[in-house]
Coordinates of C-alpha atoms and ligand atoms in Angstrom, one line a residue:
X1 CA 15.0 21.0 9.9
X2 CA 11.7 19.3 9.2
X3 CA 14.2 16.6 6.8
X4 CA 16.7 16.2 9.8
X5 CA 14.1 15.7 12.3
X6 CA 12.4 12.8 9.8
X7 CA 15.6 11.0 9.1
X8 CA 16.9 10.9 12.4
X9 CA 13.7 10.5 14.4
X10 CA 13.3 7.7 16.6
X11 CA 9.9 8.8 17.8
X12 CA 7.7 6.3 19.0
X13 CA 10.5 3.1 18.7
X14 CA 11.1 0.8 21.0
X15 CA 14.7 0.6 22.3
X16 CA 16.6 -2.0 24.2
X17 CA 20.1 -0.6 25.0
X18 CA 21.3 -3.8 27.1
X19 CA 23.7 -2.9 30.3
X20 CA 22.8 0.7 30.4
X21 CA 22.8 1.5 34.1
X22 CA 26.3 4.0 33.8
X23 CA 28.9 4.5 30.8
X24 CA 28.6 4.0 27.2
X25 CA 24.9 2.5 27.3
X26 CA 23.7 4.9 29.7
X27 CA 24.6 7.8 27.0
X28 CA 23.4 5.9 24.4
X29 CA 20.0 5.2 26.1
X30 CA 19.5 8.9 27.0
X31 CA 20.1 10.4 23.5
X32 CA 17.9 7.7 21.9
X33 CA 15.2 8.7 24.7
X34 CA 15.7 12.2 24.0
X35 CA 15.0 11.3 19.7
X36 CA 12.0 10.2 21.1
X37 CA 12.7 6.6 21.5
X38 CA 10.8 4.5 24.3
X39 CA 13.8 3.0 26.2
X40 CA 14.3 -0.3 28.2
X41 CA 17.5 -1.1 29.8
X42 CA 19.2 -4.0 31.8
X43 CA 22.0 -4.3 34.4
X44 CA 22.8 -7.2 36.8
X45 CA 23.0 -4.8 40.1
X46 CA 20.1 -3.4 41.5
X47 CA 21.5 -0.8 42.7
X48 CA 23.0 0.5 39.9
X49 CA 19.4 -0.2 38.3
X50 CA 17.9 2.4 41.4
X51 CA 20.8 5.0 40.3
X52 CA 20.0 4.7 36.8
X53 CA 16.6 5.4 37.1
X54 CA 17.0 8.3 39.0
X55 CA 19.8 10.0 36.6
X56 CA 17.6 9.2 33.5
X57 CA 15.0 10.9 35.6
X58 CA 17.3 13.8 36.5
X59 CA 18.5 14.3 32.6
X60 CA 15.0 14.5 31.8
X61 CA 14.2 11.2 29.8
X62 CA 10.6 10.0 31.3
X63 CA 9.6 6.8 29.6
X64 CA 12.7 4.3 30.5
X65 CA 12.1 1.7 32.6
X66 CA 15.0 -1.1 34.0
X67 CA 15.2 -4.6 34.5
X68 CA 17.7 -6.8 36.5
X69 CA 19.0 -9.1 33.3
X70 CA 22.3 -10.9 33.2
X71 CA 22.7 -10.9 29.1
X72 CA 24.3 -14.5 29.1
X73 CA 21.4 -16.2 30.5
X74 CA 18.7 -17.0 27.8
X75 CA 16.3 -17.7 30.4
X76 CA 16.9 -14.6 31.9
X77 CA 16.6 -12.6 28.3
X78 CA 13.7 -14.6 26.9
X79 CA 11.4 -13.6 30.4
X80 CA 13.1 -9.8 30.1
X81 CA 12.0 -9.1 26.9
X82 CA 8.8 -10.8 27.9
X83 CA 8.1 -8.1 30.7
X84 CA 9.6 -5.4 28.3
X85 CA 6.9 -5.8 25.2
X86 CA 4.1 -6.5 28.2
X87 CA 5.4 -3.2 29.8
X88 CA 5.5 -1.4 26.7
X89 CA 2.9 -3.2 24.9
X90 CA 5.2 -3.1 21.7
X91 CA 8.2 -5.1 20.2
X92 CA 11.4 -3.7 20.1
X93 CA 12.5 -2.0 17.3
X94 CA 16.2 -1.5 18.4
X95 CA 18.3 -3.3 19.7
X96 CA 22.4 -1.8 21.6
X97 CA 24.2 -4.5 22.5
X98 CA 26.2 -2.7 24.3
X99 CA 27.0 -4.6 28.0
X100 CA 30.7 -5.9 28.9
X101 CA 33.5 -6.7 30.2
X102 CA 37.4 -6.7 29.9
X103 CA 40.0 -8.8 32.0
X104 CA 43.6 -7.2 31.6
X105 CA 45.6 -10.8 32.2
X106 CA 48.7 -11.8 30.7
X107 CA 47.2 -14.9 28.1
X108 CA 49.6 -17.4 29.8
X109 CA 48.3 -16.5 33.1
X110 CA 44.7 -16.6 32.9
X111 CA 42.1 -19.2 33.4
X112 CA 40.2 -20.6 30.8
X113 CA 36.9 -20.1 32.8
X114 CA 37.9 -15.5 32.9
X115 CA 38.9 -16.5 29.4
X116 CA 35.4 -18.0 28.9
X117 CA 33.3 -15.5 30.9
X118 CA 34.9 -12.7 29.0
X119 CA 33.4 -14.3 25.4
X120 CA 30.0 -15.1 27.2
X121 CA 29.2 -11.4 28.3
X122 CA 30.9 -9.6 25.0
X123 CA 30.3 -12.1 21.9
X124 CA 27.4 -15.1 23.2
X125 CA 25.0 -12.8 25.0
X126 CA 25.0 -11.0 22.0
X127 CA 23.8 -14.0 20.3
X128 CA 21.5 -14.5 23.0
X129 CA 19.2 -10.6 22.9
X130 CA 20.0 -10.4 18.8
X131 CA 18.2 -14.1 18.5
X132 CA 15.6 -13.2 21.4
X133 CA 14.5 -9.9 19.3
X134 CA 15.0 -11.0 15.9
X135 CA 11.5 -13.0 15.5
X136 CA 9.0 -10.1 15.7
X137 CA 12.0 -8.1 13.8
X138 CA 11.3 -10.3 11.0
X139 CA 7.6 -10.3 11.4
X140 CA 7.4 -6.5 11.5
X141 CA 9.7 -6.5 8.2
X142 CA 12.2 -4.0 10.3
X143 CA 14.9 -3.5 12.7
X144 CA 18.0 -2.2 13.7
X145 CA 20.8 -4.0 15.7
X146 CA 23.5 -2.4 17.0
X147 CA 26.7 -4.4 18.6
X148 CA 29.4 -2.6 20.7
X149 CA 32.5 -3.3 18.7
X150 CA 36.2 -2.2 20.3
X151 CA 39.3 -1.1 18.4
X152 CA 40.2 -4.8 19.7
X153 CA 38.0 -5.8 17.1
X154 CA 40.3 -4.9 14.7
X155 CA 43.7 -4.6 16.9
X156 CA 45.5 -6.6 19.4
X157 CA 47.6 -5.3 22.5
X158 CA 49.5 -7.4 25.5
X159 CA 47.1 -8.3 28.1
X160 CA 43.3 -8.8 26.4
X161 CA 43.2 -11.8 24.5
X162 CA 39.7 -12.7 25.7
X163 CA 38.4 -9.2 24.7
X164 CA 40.0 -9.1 21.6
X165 CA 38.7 -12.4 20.6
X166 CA 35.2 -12.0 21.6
X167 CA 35.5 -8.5 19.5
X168 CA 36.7 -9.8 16.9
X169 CA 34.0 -12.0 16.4
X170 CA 31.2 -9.5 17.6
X171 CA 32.7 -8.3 14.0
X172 CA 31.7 -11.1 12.3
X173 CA 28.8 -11.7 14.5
X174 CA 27.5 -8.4 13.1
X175 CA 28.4 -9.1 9.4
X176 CA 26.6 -12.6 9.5
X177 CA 23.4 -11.2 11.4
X178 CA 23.0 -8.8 8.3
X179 CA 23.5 -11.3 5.9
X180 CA 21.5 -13.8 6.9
X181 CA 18.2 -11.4 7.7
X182 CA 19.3 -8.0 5.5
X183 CA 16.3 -9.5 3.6
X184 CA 13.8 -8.6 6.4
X185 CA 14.9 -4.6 6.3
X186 CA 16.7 -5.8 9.3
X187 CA 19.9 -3.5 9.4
X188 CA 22.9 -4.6 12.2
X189 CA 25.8 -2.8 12.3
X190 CA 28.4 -2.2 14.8
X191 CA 29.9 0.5 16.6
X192 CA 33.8 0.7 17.1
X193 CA 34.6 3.2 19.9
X194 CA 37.9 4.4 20.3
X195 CA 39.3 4.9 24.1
X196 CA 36.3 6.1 26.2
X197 CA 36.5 7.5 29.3
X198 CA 33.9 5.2 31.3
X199 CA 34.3 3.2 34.5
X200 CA 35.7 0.1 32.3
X201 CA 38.6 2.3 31.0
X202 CA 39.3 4.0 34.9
X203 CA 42.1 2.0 35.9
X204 CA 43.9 3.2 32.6
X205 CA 43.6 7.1 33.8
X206 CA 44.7 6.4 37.4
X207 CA 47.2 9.6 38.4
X208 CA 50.4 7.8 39.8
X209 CA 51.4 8.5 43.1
X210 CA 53.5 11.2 42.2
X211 CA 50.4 13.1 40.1
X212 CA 51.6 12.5 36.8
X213 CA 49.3 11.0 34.1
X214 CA 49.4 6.5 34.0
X215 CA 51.8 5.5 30.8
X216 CA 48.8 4.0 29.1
X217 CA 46.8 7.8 29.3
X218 CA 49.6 9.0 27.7
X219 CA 50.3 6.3 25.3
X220 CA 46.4 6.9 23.9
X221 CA 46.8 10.6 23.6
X222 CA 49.6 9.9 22.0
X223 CA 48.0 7.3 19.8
X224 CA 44.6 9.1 19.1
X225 CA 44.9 12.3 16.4
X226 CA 42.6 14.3 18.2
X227 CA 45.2 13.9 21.3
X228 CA 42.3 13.1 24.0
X229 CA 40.3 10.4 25.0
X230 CA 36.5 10.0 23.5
X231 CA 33.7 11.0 25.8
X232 CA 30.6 9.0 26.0
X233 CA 28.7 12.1 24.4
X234 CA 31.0 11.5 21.4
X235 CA 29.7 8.0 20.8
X236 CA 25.6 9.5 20.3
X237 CA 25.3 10.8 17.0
X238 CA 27.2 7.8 15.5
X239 CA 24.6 5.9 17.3
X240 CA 21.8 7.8 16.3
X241 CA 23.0 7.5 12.9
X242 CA 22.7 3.3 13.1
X243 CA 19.4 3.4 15.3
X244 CA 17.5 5.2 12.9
X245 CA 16.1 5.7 9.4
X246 CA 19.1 7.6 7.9
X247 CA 20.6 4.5 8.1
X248 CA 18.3 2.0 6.6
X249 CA 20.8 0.7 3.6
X250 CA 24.1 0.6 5.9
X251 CA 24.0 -3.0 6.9
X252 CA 27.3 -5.1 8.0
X253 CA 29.2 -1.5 8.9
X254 CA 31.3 -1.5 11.8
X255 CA 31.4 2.8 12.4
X256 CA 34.4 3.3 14.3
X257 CA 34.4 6.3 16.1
X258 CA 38.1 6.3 17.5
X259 CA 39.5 10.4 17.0
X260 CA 41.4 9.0 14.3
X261 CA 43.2 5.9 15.8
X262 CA 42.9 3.1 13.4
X263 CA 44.3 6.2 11.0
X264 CA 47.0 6.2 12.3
X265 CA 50.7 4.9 12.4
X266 CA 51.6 7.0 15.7
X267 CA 53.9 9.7 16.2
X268 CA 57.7 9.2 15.5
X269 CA 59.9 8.7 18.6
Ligands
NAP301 P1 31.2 -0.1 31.8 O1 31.4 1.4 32.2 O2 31.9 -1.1 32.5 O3 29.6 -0.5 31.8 C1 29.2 -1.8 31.5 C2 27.7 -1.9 31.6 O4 27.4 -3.3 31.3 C3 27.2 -1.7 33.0 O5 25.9 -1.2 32.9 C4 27.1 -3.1 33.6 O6 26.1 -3.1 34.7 C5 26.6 -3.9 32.4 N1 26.9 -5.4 32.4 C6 28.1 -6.0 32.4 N2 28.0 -7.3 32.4 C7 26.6 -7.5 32.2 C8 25.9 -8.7 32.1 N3 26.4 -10.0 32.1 N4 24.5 -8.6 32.0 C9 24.0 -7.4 32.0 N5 24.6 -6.2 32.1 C10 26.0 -6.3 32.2 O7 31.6 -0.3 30.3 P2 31.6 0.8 29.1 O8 33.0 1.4 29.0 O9 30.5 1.8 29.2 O10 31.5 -0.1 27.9 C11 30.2 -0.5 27.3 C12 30.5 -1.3 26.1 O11 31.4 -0.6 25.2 C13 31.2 -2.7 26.4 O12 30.8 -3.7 25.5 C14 32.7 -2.3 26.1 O13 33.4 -3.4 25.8 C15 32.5 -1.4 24.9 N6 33.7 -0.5 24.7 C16 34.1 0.3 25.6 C17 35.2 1.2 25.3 C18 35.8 2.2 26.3 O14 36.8 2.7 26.0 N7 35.1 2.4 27.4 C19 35.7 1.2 24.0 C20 35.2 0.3 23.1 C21 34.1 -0.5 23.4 P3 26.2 -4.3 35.8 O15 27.6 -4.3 36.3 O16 25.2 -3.8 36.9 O17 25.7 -5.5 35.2
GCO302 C1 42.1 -1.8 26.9 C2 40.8 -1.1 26.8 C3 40.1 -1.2 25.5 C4 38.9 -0.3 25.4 C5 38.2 -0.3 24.1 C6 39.0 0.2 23.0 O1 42.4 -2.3 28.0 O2 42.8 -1.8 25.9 O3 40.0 -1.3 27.9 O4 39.9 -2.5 25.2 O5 38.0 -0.5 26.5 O6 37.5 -1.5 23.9 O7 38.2 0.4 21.9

């Protein structure tokens, strides 16, 4: 066990998982904290920042502290991760950037400001933390960066052209970040999850009135090989894997961790 535990050890590290109050960043957050990582998160609500706290409290995760950050403001991220290496009295050593959003809007319908706000909270704010952290990354000769890819980075569907365009290039966002400081030991890869069963994806699951499971649950059973949806937990070793020192000559990787999807040409009528 004692090579396991080295490899995949985040002991000591800093990491910034960015909108981590519920959902994918929240799991992420609590298995890095539980590898031994020391774990800052953001959010925009505080009181999904008060909830937060308490269930990383609850699940047994001590050293995470929260901060009230809206991830497309630099001002806002450049004073955050201010307080963060003051509070912690380190730099961070990972970075998730995992906070964002989806609009499900018909492209000839929607505005060019949900179309905008949509690319500013899932592609620039990435831009924004990776640029913020980056510096003392490149100082420290190490670091891992970690974007929150989609299957919409690789495939389109009727209703989320904002999404898949700002996924698309969080893609390409990731490629470029490792080739322009791979140099540094400075590893960025992304993380493609499949269909997730989180509060983004709840409107997707609603029963109908009559009980029976919403057409799109069915269609992604349907669609996924392991005929369910992906749980949060299923996302944590994959991101393990990126965060830490197993990891250290995959750079440019998107690790898609779908149940098989992007496999797959769907079942026959
Ligand atoms: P979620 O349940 O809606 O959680 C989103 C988190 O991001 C919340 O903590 C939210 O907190 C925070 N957030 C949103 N906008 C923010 C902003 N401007 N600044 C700071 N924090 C912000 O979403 P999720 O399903 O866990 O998804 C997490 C990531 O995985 C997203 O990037 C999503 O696109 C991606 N993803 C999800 C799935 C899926 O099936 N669920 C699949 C592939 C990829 P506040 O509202 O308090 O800010
Ligand atoms: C949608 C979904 C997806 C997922 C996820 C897939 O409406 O199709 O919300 O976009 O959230 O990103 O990987």
């Amino acid at each position: 066990m004692g090579f396991v535990n080295d490899k995949f050890s985040l002991e000591g590290k800093l990491a910034w998982i960015t909108g981590a109050s519920y959902g994918i960043g929240y799991a992420i957050a609590l298995c890095y904290a539980r590898a031994g990582a020391r774990v800052a998160f953001n959010c925009r609500h505080r009181d999904g920042l008060e909830k937060a706290l308490a269930a990383y409290a609850t699940d047994g995760a001590a050293d995470v502290r929260g901060y009230i950050c809206d991830v497309t403001d630099e001002g806002q991220v450049k004073s955050t991760l201010s307080q963060i290496e003051k509070d912690f009295g380190q730099s961070v050593d990972i970075l998730v950037n995992n906070a964002g959003i989806i609009k499900r809007i018909p492209m000839t319908e929607m505005s060019a400001e949900d179309f905008r706000q949509v690319i500013d909270i899932d592609l620039t704010a990435a831009f924004i933390v990776s640029k913020a952290v980056l510096p003392a990354m490149v100082e420290k000769r190490r670091g891992k960066i970690i974007n929150i890819c989609s299957m919409m980075s690789e495939l389109g569907r009727e209703t989320v052209s904002a999404y898949a365009a700002a996924k698309g290039g969080l893609k390409m966002l990731t490629r470029n970040i490792c080739s322009e400081y791979g140099k540094y030991n400075i590893q960025c890869n992304g993380l493609g999850p499949g269909y997730i069963a989180t509060p983004q994806t709840a409107p997707l699951r609603e029963r109908q009135p009559d009980g029976s499971r919403h057409p799109f649950d069915s269609f992604i059973v349907a669609k996924t090989p392991a005929e369910r949806w992906g749980t949060t937990d299923d996302l944590q070793g994959p991101t393990l894997f990126l965060a830490s020192e197993a990891s250290d000559f995959v750079n440019g990787q998107i690790l898609y961790v779908d149940g098989g999807i992007l496999a797959y040409i769907g079942k026959q009528p």
